[in-house]
PDB file of C-alpha atoms in Angstrom:
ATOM      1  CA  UNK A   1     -22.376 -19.485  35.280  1.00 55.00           C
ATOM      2  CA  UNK A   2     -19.797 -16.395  35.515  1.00 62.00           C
ATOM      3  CA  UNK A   3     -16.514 -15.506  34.449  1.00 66.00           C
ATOM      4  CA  UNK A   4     -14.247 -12.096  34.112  1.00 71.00           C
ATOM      5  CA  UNK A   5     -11.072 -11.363  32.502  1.00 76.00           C
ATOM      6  CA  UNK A   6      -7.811 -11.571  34.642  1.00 81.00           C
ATOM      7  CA  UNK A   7      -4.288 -10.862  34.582  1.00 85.00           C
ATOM      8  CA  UNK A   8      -2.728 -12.813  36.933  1.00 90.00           C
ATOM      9  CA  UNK A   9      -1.643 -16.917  37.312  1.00 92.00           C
ATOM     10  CA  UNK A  10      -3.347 -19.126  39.689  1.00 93.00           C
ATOM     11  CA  UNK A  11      -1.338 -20.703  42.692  1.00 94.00           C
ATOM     12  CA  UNK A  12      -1.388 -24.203  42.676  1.00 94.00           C
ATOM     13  CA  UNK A  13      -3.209 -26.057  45.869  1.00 92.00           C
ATOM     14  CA  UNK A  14      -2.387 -29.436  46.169  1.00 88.00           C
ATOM     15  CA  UNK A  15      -5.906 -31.731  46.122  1.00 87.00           C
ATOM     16  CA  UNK A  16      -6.142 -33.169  49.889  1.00 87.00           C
ATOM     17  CA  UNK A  17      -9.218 -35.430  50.721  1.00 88.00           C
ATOM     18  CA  UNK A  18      -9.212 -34.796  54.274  1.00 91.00           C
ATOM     19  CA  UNK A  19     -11.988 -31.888  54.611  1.00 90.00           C
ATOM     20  CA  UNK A  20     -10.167 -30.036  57.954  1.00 94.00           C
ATOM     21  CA  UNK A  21      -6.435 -29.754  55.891  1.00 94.00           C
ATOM     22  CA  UNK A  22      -8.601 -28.923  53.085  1.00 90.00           C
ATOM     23  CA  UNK A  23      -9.902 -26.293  54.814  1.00 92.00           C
ATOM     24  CA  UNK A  24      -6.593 -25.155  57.014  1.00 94.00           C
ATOM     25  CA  UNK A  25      -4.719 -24.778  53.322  1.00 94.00           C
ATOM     26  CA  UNK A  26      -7.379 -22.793  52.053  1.00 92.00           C
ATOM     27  CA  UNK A  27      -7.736 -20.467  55.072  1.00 96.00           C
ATOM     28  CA  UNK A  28      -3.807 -19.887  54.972  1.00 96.00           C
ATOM     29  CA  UNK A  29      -4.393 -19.079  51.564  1.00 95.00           C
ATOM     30  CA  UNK A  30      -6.528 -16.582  51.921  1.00 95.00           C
ATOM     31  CA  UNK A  31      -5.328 -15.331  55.066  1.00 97.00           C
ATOM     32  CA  UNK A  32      -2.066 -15.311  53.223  1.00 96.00           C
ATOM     33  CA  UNK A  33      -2.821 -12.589  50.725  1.00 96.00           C
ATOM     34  CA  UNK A  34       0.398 -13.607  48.616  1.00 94.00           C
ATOM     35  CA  UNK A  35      -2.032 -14.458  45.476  1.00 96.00           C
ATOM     36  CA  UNK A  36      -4.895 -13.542  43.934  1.00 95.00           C
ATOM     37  CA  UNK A  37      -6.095 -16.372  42.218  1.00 95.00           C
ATOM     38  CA  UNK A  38      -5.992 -20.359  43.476  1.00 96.00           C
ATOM     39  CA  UNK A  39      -6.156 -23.161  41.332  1.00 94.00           C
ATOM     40  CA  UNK A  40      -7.478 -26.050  43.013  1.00 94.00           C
ATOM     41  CA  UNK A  41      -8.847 -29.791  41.774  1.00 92.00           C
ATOM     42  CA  UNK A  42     -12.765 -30.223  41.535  1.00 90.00           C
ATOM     43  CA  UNK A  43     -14.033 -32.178  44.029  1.00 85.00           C
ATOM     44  CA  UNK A  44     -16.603 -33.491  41.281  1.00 86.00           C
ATOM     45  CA  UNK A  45     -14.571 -33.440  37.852  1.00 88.00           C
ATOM     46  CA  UNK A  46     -11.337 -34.669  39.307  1.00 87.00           C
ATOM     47  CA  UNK A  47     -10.253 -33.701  35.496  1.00 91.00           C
ATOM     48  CA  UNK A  48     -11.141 -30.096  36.268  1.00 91.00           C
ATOM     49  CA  UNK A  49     -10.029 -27.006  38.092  1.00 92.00           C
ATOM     50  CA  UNK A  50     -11.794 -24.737  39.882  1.00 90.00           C
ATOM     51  CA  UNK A  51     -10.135 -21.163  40.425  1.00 90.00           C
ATOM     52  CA  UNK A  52     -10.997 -19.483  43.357  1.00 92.00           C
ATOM     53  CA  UNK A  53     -10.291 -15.513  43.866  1.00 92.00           C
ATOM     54  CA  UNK A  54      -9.184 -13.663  46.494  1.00 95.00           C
ATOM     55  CA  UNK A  55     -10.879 -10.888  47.941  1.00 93.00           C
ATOM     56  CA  UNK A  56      -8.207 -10.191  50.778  1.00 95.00           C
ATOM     57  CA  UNK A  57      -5.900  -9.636  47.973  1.00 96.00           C
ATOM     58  CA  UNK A  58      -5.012  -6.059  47.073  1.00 94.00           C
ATOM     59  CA  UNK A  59      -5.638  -6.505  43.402  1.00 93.00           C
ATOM     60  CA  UNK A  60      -8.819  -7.947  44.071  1.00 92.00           C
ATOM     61  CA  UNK A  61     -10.482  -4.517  44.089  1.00 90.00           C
ATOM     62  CA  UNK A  62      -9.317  -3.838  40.181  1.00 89.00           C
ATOM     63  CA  UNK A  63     -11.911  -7.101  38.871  1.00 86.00           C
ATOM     64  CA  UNK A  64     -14.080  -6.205  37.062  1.00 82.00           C
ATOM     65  CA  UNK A  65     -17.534  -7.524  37.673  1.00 76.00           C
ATOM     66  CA  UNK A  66     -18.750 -10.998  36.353  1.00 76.00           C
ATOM     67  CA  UNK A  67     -20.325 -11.683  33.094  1.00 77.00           C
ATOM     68  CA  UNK A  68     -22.720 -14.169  33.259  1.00 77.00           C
ATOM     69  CA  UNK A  69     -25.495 -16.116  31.456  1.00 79.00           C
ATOM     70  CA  UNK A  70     -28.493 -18.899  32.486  1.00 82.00           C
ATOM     71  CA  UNK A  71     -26.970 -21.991  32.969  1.00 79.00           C
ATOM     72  CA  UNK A  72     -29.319 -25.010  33.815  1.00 81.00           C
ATOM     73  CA  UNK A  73     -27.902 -28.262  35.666  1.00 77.00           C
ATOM     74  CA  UNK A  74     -31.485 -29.781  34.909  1.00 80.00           C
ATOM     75  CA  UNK A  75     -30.821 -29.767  31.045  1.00 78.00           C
ATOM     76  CA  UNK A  76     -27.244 -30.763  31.488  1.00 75.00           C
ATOM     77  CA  UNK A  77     -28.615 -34.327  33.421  1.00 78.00           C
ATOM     78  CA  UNK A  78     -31.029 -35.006  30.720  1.00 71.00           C
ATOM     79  CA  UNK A  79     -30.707 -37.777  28.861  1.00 70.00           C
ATOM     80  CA  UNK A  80     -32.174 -37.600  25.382  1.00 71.00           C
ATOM     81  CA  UNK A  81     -35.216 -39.989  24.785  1.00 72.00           C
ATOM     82  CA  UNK A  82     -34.121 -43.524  23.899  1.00 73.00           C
ATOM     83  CA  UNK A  83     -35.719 -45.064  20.983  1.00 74.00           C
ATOM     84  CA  UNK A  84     -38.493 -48.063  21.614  1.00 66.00           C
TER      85      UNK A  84
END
């Protein structure tokens, strides 16, 4: 798991279930260059956002590097033991 500090708001990408306008918005995005940062819905956690940089952007050489720690999906599925 990683994150970094940023100054700058997210663009909004509307959540579209069909996988080739999914991917023509996010090429135009990116192509684009008019933001940084993308906010789009989680394909898993429809409750969550994932934010997505960049790197075509000209402020996307200023970011600094990620911090990041061990982060298991293993002991997130576990389910503690269940008494008898």
């Amino acid at each position: 798991m990683g994150w970094t500090d940023v100054d700058h708001e997210p663009e909004d990408i509307a959540f579209e279930k069909d996988a080739a306008e999914k991917r023509r918005l996010g090429d135009a995005w990116l192509n684009s260059r008019r933001t940084l940062l993308a906010r789009v819905q989680s394909a898993v956690l429809p409750e969550a956002s994932i934010i997505l940089m960049n790197p075509r952007h000209s402020a996307a050489a200023e970011i600094a590097p990620l911090k990041t720690r061990p982060f298991s999906f293993k002991k997130c599925l576990e389910l503690p033991p269940f008494p008898s």
